[in-house]
PDB file of C-alpha atoms and ligand atoms in Angstrom:
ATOM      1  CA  UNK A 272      56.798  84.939-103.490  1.00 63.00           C
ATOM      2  CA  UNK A 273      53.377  83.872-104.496  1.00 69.00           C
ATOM      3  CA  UNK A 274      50.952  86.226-103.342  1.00 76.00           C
ATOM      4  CA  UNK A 275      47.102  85.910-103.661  1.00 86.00           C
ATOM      5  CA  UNK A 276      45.188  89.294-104.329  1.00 92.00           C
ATOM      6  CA  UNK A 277      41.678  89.568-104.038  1.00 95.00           C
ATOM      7  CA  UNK A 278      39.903  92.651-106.057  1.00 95.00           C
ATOM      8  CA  UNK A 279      39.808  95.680-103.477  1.00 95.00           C
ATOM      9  CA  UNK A 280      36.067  96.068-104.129  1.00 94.00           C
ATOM     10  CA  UNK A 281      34.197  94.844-101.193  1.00 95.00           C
ATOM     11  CA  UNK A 282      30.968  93.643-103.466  1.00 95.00           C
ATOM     12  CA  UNK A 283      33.604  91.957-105.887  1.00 95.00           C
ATOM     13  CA  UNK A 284      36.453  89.709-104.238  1.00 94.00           C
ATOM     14  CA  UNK A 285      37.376  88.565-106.975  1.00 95.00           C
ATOM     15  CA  UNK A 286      40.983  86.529-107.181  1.00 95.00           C
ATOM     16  CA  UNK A 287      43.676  88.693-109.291  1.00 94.00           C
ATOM     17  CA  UNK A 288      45.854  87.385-111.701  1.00 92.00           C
ATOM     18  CA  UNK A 289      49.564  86.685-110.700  1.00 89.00           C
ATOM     19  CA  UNK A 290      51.513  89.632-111.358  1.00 88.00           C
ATOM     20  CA  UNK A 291      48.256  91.662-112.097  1.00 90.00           C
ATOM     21  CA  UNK A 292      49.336  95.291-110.880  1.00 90.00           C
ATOM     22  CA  UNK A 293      45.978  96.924-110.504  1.00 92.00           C
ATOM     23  CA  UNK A 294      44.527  96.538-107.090  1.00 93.00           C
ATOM     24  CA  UNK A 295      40.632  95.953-108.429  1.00 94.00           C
ATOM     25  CA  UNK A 296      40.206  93.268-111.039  1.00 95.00           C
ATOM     26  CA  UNK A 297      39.001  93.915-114.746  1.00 94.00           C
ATOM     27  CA  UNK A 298      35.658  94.372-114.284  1.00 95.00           C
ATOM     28  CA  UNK A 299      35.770  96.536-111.990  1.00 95.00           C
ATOM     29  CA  UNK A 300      38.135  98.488-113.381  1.00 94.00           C
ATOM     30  CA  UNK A 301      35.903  99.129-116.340  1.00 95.00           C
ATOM     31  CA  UNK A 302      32.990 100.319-114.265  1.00 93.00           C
ATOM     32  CA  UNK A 303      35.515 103.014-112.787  1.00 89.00           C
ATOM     33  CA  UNK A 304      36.396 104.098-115.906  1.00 93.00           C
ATOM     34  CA  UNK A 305      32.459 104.488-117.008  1.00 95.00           C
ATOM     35  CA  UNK A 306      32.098 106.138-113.824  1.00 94.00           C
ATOM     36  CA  UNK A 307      34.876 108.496-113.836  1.00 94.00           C
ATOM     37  CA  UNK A 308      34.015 109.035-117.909  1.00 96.00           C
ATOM     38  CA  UNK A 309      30.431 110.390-116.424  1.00 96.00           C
ATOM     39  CA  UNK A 310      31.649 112.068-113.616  1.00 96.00           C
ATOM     40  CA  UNK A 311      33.907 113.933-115.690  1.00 95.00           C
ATOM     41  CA  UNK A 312      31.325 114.938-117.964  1.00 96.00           C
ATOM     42  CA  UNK A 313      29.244 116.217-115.104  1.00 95.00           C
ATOM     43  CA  UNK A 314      32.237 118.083-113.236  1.00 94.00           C
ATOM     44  CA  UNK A 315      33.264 119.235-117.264  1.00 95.00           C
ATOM     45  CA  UNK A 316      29.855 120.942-117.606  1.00 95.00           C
ATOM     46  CA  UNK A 317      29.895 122.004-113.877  1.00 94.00           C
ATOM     47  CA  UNK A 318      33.292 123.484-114.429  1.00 94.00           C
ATOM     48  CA  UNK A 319      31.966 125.343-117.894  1.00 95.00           C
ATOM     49  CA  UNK A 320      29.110 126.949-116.548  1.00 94.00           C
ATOM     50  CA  UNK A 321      30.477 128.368-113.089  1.00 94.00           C
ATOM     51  CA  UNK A 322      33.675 129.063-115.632  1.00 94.00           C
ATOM     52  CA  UNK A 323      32.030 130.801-117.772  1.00 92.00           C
ATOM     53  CA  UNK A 324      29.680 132.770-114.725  1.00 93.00           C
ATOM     54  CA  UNK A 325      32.421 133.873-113.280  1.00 93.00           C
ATOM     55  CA  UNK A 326      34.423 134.898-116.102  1.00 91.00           C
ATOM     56  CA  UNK A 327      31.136 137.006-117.032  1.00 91.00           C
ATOM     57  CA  UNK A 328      31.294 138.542-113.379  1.00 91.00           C
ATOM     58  CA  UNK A 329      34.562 139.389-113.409  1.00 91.00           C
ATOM     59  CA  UNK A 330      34.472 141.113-116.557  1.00 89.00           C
ATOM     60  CA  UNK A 331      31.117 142.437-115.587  1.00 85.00           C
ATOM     61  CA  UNK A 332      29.736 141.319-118.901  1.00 73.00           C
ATOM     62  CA  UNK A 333      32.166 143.820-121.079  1.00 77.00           C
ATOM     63  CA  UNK A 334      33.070 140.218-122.842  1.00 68.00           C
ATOM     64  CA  UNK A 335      30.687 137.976-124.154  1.00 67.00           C
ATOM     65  CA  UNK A 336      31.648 134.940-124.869  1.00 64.00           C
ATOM     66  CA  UNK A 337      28.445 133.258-126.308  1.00 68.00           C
ATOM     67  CA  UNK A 338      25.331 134.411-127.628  1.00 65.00           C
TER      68      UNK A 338
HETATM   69 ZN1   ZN B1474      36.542  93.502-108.838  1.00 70.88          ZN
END
């Protein structure tokens, strides 16, 4: 069965390749990526500094872990 898939991105619409198993096209894929590559950086140093907070509260700052 043919089936025509449009990109799920509303903005984008683009037409997907036959047999193309990723539900947004190229393009947008590769802004997602970018996107989840920053927000991953941001969540990564978000993570690290409540991480290491805490870690410092719970050991009540017997441990240090940098200077
Ligand atoms: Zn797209």
């Amino acid at each position: 069965m043919m089936e025509i898939r449009k990109c799920k991105n509303k903005k984008c619409q683009r037409t997907l390749p036959e047999g193309y198993k990723n539900r947004y096209c190229e393009n947008c894929r590769n802004d997602h990526v970018e996107k989840l590559k920053n927000a991953g950086k941001v969540l990564l140093t978000c993570v690290g500094i409540v991480g290491s907070t805490a870690i410092a509260i719970a050991t009540k700052g017997k441990i240090n872990i940098k200077k």
